[in-house]
Coordinates of C-alpha atoms in Angstrom, one line a residue:
M1 CA 114.0 114.1 -76.3
R2 CA 115.6 110.6 -78.1
F3 CA 111.9 109.6 -78.6
R4 CA 111.0 112.6 -80.1
T5 CA 113.9 112.5 -82.7
L6 CA 112.8 109.5 -83.3
L7 CA 108.9 110.5 -84.4
V8 CA 109.9 113.2 -86.5
V9 CA 112.7 111.0 -88.6
A10 CA 110.1 108.7 -88.6
M11 CA 107.5 110.5 -89.6
A12 CA 109.9 112.1 -92.9
A13 CA 110.2 108.9 -94.0
V14 CA 106.7 108.0 -94.8
L15 CA 105.7 111.6 -95.5
G16 CA 108.3 110.9 -98.3
L17 CA 106.9 107.6 -99.2
L18 CA 103.9 109.1 -99.9
L19 CA 105.2 111.5 -102.4
L20 CA 107.3 108.4 -103.7
L21 CA 103.6 107.3 -104.0
P22 CA 102.4 106.3 -107.4
R23 CA 99.4 108.9 -108.2
P24 CA 96.3 108.0 -109.7
D25 CA 96.3 108.9 -112.9
R26 CA 94.7 112.1 -114.0
A27 CA 92.0 112.5 -116.4
E28 CA 93.8 114.9 -119.2
A29 CA 94.0 115.1 -122.6
L30 CA 96.8 113.2 -124.7
N31 CA 97.7 114.2 -127.5
C32 CA 99.1 110.8 -129.3
T33 CA 101.7 110.9 -131.8
G34 CA 102.0 107.4 -132.0
L35 CA 98.5 107.6 -133.2
A36 CA 97.0 107.7 -137.0
V37 CA 94.9 110.5 -137.7
P38 CA 91.6 109.3 -138.5
S39 CA 89.9 109.8 -142.0
V40 CA 88.0 112.8 -142.5
A41 CA 84.7 110.7 -142.3
A42 CA 84.9 110.7 -139.0
G43 CA 85.3 114.8 -138.3
E44 CA 88.7 115.0 -136.3
A45 CA 91.4 116.8 -137.5
G46 CA 95.2 116.8 -136.2
P47 CA 96.1 114.0 -133.6
P48 CA 93.2 112.3 -131.9
A49 CA 93.0 113.4 -128.6
L50 CA 92.0 110.5 -125.8
T51 CA 92.0 110.2 -121.9
L52 CA 94.0 108.6 -119.7
P53 CA 90.5 107.2 -118.6
Q54 CA 89.8 106.4 -122.8
L55 CA 93.7 104.7 -122.4
D56 CA 92.7 102.6 -119.7
V57 CA 89.5 100.9 -121.4
A58 CA 91.5 100.7 -124.7
K59 CA 94.0 99.2 -122.9
R60 CA 91.6 96.2 -120.8
V61 CA 90.0 95.7 -123.6
V62 CA 92.8 94.7 -126.2
A63 CA 94.5 93.0 -122.9
T64 CA 91.3 90.9 -122.8
A65 CA 92.2 90.0 -126.4
K66 CA 95.1 88.6 -125.4
G67 CA 94.0 86.8 -122.2
M68 CA 91.4 84.9 -124.5
A69 CA 93.6 84.3 -128.0
V70 CA 91.9 86.1 -130.2
T71 CA 93.4 87.4 -133.0
K72 CA 95.3 91.3 -133.0
R73 CA 92.3 91.6 -135.9
G74 CA 89.9 91.1 -133.4
A75 CA 91.6 93.5 -131.4
V76 CA 90.8 96.0 -133.6
I77 CA 86.9 95.1 -134.2
A78 CA 86.7 95.3 -131.0
L79 CA 88.5 98.5 -130.6
Q80 CA 86.3 100.4 -133.5
V81 CA 83.4 99.2 -132.2
A82 CA 84.4 101.0 -128.7
R83 CA 85.0 104.0 -130.0
Q84 CA 82.0 104.3 -132.3
E85 CA 79.3 102.6 -129.6
S86 CA 81.0 104.9 -126.5
T87 CA 84.5 107.0 -127.2
F88 CA 86.1 104.3 -124.5
D89 CA 83.6 105.3 -121.5
A90 CA 83.4 102.6 -120.0
T91 CA 80.9 104.2 -117.5
V92 CA 78.2 105.5 -120.3
V93 CA 74.4 104.2 -120.5
V94 CA 71.9 105.1 -122.5
G95 CA 68.0 102.9 -122.1
R96 CA 69.4 99.6 -121.3
A97 CA 73.1 100.0 -123.9
T98 CA 75.8 99.9 -121.2
G99 CA 79.2 100.5 -120.6
A100 CA 82.3 101.0 -124.2
F101 CA 80.7 98.4 -126.2
Q102 CA 77.0 99.7 -125.1
Q103 CA 75.8 95.9 -124.9
I104 CA 71.6 94.9 -124.4
A105 CA 71.5 92.0 -121.6
P106 CA 70.7 89.5 -122.1
G107 CA 72.0 89.3 -125.7
P108 CA 73.7 86.2 -128.4
G109 CA 73.2 83.2 -126.3
N110 CA 72.6 85.2 -122.9
A111 CA 76.6 86.4 -123.1
Y112 CA 75.9 90.0 -122.2
V113 CA 74.5 88.8 -118.4
G114 CA 76.0 87.6 -115.5
Y115 CA 79.2 90.6 -114.9
D116 CA 79.4 93.6 -114.6
R117 CA 78.4 95.8 -118.4
T118 CA 80.6 99.2 -117.2
D119 CA 83.7 96.5 -116.5
P120 CA 85.0 96.9 -120.2
G121 CA 87.3 94.4 -119.4
M122 CA 84.3 91.6 -119.2
A123 CA 82.6 93.8 -121.7
A124 CA 84.7 93.3 -124.0
K125 CA 84.5 89.1 -123.5
G126 CA 81.8 89.3 -124.0
F127 CA 81.9 91.4 -127.6
F128 CA 84.4 88.1 -128.1
T129 CA 82.2 85.8 -127.3
V130 CA 79.6 86.9 -129.2
L131 CA 82.7 87.6 -132.2
S132 CA 83.9 84.0 -132.1
A133 CA 80.2 83.1 -132.5
R134 CA 78.7 84.5 -135.5
V135 CA 82.3 85.1 -137.1
P136 CA 85.0 82.0 -136.4
G137 CA 86.7 82.4 -139.1
Y138 CA 87.2 86.6 -138.5
D139 CA 91.1 86.4 -139.0
S140 CA 90.5 85.4 -142.4
D141 CA 87.4 86.9 -143.6
P142 CA 86.9 89.3 -147.0
R143 CA 85.1 91.8 -145.3
S144 CA 85.3 94.7 -143.9
N145 CA 86.5 94.7 -139.4
A146 CA 83.0 97.5 -139.4
D147 CA 80.8 94.9 -141.1
I148 CA 82.0 91.8 -139.5
G149 CA 81.8 94.4 -135.7
Q150 CA 78.2 95.2 -138.0
V151 CA 77.3 91.5 -137.4
V152 CA 78.2 91.1 -133.4
Q153 CA 76.2 94.4 -132.9
A154 CA 73.4 94.4 -135.3
S155 CA 73.8 98.4 -134.8
G156 CA 70.5 99.8 -136.1
A157 CA 72.9 102.6 -138.0
G158 CA 74.9 100.1 -139.5
A159 CA 78.9 99.3 -140.7
A160 CA 79.2 102.2 -142.2
K161 CA 79.6 104.5 -138.5
Y162 CA 82.4 101.5 -137.6
A163 CA 84.8 102.1 -140.5
P164 CA 86.4 105.3 -140.1
W165 CA 87.9 104.3 -136.5
R166 CA 90.3 101.7 -138.5
P167 CA 92.9 104.1 -138.6
L168 CA 92.6 104.5 -134.5
A169 CA 92.0 101.0 -134.1
E170 CA 95.0 99.7 -135.2
S171 CA 97.4 102.3 -134.3
L172 CA 96.3 101.5 -130.5
A173 CA 96.3 98.0 -131.7
D174 CA 100.1 97.9 -132.4
V175 CA 101.1 99.1 -130.0
L176 CA 99.1 97.2 -127.2
Y177 CA 98.3 94.0 -129.0
D178 CA 102.0 93.1 -130.2
G179 CA 104.0 96.1 -129.4
T180 CA 105.5 97.2 -133.1
A181 CA 105.2 100.8 -132.7
A182 CA 105.6 103.4 -130.0
M183 CA 103.8 106.0 -129.4
S184 CA 104.3 109.4 -127.7
C185 CA 101.7 111.3 -125.1
A186 CA 101.6 114.7 -124.7
T187 CA 99.7 116.1 -122.2
G188 CA 97.5 118.5 -124.4
Q189 CA 95.2 119.5 -121.1
G190 CA 95.4 120.1 -118.1
G191 CA 94.0 118.1 -115.6
P192 CA 91.8 118.6 -112.9
T193 CA 92.3 120.3 -109.8
P194 CA 91.6 119.4 -106.3
I195 CA 89.2 121.0 -105.3
R196 CA 88.9 121.1 -101.2
T197 CA 85.4 119.5 -99.3
N198 CA 84.5 119.0 -96.3
G199 CA 81.5 117.0 -96.1
A200 CA 78.6 119.8 -97.4
E201 CA 81.3 122.5 -98.0
V202 CA 83.5 124.1 -100.5
E203 CA 86.6 125.9 -100.5
L204 CA 86.3 127.7 -104.1
P205 CA 90.0 127.9 -105.2
P206 CA 92.0 131.2 -106.4
S207 CA 90.9 130.2 -110.2
A208 CA 86.8 131.1 -109.3
G209 CA 88.0 134.9 -109.4
I210 CA 86.6 134.9 -105.9
T211 CA 87.3 133.6 -102.3
G212 CA 85.6 132.1 -99.6
S213 CA 83.0 128.8 -99.6
V214 CA 79.3 127.5 -100.3
R215 CA 77.5 124.9 -98.8
A216 CA 75.1 122.7 -101.0
P217 CA 72.4 120.5 -99.2
T218 CA 73.6 117.7 -99.6
P219 CA 77.3 115.7 -99.2
E220 CA 76.8 114.6 -103.4
A221 CA 75.7 117.6 -104.7
A222 CA 79.7 119.2 -103.2
R223 CA 81.0 116.1 -104.6
A224 CA 79.6 117.3 -108.2
L225 CA 80.4 121.2 -107.8
A226 CA 83.9 120.2 -106.8
A227 CA 83.5 118.3 -109.5
A228 CA 82.8 120.6 -112.0
L229 CA 85.1 123.6 -110.3
S230 CA 88.3 121.0 -111.1
W231 CA 88.2 122.1 -114.6
L232 CA 87.8 125.4 -114.1
G233 CA 90.4 127.0 -117.4
T234 CA 89.6 124.1 -120.1
P235 CA 88.0 125.2 -123.5
Y236 CA 84.4 125.2 -124.5
A237 CA 84.4 122.3 -126.7
W238 CA 81.0 122.4 -128.1
G239 CA 79.2 118.5 -128.2
G240 CA 82.4 118.0 -125.7
G241 CA 82.9 116.5 -122.0
T242 CA 81.2 113.1 -120.4
T243 CA 81.5 111.2 -118.0
M244 CA 85.1 110.7 -118.0
G245 CA 86.6 114.4 -118.3
P246 CA 87.3 116.8 -121.4
S247 CA 86.8 114.8 -125.0
R248 CA 87.5 116.3 -128.2
G249 CA 84.7 118.6 -129.4
I250 CA 82.4 117.7 -132.6
R251 CA 81.4 119.6 -136.2
D252 CA 78.0 121.9 -135.5
G253 CA 78.0 124.2 -139.2
G254 CA 78.5 126.8 -137.3
V255 CA 79.8 129.0 -134.7
A256 CA 82.0 125.7 -132.8
D257 CA 83.2 125.7 -136.6
A258 CA 84.6 128.4 -136.9
H259 CA 85.8 128.5 -133.2
G260 CA 87.7 124.9 -134.8
D261 CA 85.4 122.7 -131.6
F262 CA 86.0 120.2 -133.3
A263 CA 89.8 120.4 -132.5
K264 CA 89.7 121.2 -129.0
V265 CA 89.5 118.8 -126.4
G266 CA 87.5 120.2 -124.1
F267 CA 83.0 120.3 -122.6
D268 CA 80.5 122.1 -124.1
C269 CA 77.7 123.6 -121.5
S270 CA 75.5 120.2 -121.0
G271 CA 79.0 118.2 -121.2
L272 CA 80.3 119.9 -117.7
M273 CA 77.1 118.7 -116.2
V274 CA 77.7 115.5 -117.3
Y275 CA 80.8 114.9 -116.1
A276 CA 80.0 117.1 -112.5
Y277 CA 77.1 115.0 -112.0
G278 CA 78.1 111.7 -112.9
Q279 CA 80.9 111.9 -109.9
V280 CA 78.6 111.5 -108.2
G281 CA 77.1 108.7 -109.9
V282 CA 73.7 110.2 -111.3
S283 CA 73.2 110.4 -115.2
L284 CA 72.1 113.2 -116.5
P285 CA 71.1 113.5 -120.1
R286 CA 73.2 115.0 -122.7
T287 CA 71.3 117.9 -123.6
S288 CA 71.0 121.0 -121.9
Q289 CA 66.7 120.2 -122.9
A290 CA 66.9 117.1 -122.5
Q291 CA 68.6 118.1 -118.3
L292 CA 65.5 120.4 -118.1
S293 CA 63.2 118.2 -119.0
G294 CA 64.3 114.6 -117.5
G295 CA 67.4 116.1 -115.3
G296 CA 65.6 115.8 -111.6
T297 CA 62.6 117.9 -109.7
V298 CA 61.9 121.5 -111.4
L299 CA 62.1 124.2 -108.9
P300 CA 61.6 128.3 -108.7
W301 CA 64.7 129.9 -109.4
P302 CA 64.3 131.5 -105.9
A303 CA 64.6 128.0 -104.0
A304 CA 67.2 126.9 -106.1
L305 CA 70.3 125.4 -103.8
P306 CA 74.2 125.3 -104.2
G307 CA 74.4 122.5 -106.7
D308 CA 71.2 122.7 -108.9
L309 CA 71.2 123.0 -112.7
L310 CA 69.9 126.8 -114.8
F311 CA 68.9 127.2 -118.4
Y312 CA 68.6 129.7 -120.7
G313 CA 66.4 129.8 -123.8
S314 CA 62.6 129.7 -124.2
A315 CA 63.7 126.9 -126.6
V316 CA 67.0 126.0 -124.0
H317 CA 70.0 126.5 -125.4
H318 CA 72.7 127.0 -122.3
V319 CA 73.0 125.1 -118.5
A320 CA 74.9 125.7 -116.0
M321 CA 75.7 124.7 -112.4
F322 CA 74.3 127.4 -109.6
L323 CA 77.2 127.3 -107.3
G324 CA 75.3 129.3 -104.4
V325 CA 75.4 133.0 -102.8
V326 CA 79.2 134.9 -102.3
G327 CA 79.4 138.1 -101.0
G328 CA 75.6 138.6 -101.3
S329 CA 75.4 137.4 -104.9
P330 CA 74.6 135.0 -106.8
Y331 CA 77.2 132.9 -109.5
M332 CA 77.5 129.1 -111.1
V333 CA 80.1 127.8 -112.8
E334 CA 79.7 127.1 -116.7
A335 CA 81.2 126.2 -119.6
P336 CA 80.0 129.3 -121.5
Q337 CA 80.2 129.6 -125.1
S338 CA 82.9 129.0 -128.0
G339 CA 85.9 130.8 -127.6
D340 CA 86.3 130.9 -123.7
V341 CA 86.7 128.5 -121.5
V342 CA 85.0 127.2 -118.2
R343 CA 84.3 129.5 -115.3
V344 CA 83.2 131.2 -112.5
S345 CA 80.0 134.0 -112.9
A346 CA 77.4 135.7 -111.3
V347 CA 74.5 134.3 -112.6
R348 CA 72.5 136.6 -115.7
T349 CA 68.7 136.6 -114.2
G350 CA 68.2 138.6 -117.2
G351 CA 67.5 138.1 -120.8
D352 CA 66.6 134.9 -121.6
F353 CA 66.9 133.7 -118.1
R354 CA 64.3 130.8 -117.2
S355 CA 63.9 132.0 -113.3
E356 CA 64.0 128.3 -112.5
A357 CA 66.4 125.4 -111.6
V358 CA 66.6 121.7 -111.4
R359 CA 67.6 119.3 -109.0
P360 CA 69.3 116.5 -109.7
I361 CA 70.1 115.1 -106.2
P362 CA 67.4 116.2 -103.3
G363 CA 68.1 118.7 -101.3
E364 CA 67.0 119.0 -97.6
R365 CA 68.6 122.6 -96.5
P366 CA 65.7 126.1 -96.7
D367 CA 66.2 128.0 -99.3
Q368 CA 69.1 131.0 -99.0
H369 CA 68.1 133.3 -101.3
A370 CA 65.6 135.8 -103.2

């Protein structure tokens, strides 16, 4: 009896300790009121919205600058470049360009080899190495930060692309480099909801609006499905969404602007797919059209399995992720349109439905619906 009592006490102590341990950062959008608002040319309005992973990348860049005795101006230049090149996304890969600074190995003087370019600290070290070599007097150089950043990057887009991000970069440096300013970040958007998976099985959350579970063809496809489901209720934002989570939308000159998508943090249809499959190491193209042509194996709709991508439009304008058949009906998870939110919907097989699917990860189970 005494042993049983001691065991209960020990288990309670362990549980209490677990509850007190710090939890992993969630990819929440932040409205950071201590940060300067980017210029109108940057296409943003209101306080900048960062995610916790984006803020972590900025912190790693600044920490590397301080460790290498790079001046505050050097850190600001790097932050301007990283914001433009990757929106502080250390995992993004575009062709051979990789990481927060979109470095292409081997780089000037082999500066971009010998390390993982998706590591923001190591990528920053490569950036500062080239900065010091190409502009040794950068701290007092009369040229603009954007011009100096262009010397380092030799970007085809030119220095003008870096210029709008100087206010944001300087504000970040004020906080992170020398602490001369305070930054107050309030959550502007809920983080991802944990979705229960068991191997290839995915349990549907209450926010899905349907009950039960679905079985994906592989555990990886199940995790991609769970990743998409974890952001149910997140606002649609045209141009929003990266492998790190929801991000600020962009202007389209039309419907999205009328709904204020450029001031929202969320996902558009293809951005949600990029995020979901990014969580299992699969890099999808950014647009729905590109995801149809280059996202994986193309299959007829009757052969679709949970996790496959579904498309709409003769000229593709929408993509969703097939959730599976629940209660005899096929469902999908999608970021539908401006003014809406990420949600589970019945598969709309009429109208401009393309009756085909793309499978980013090969599956082995037989088809489960007609």
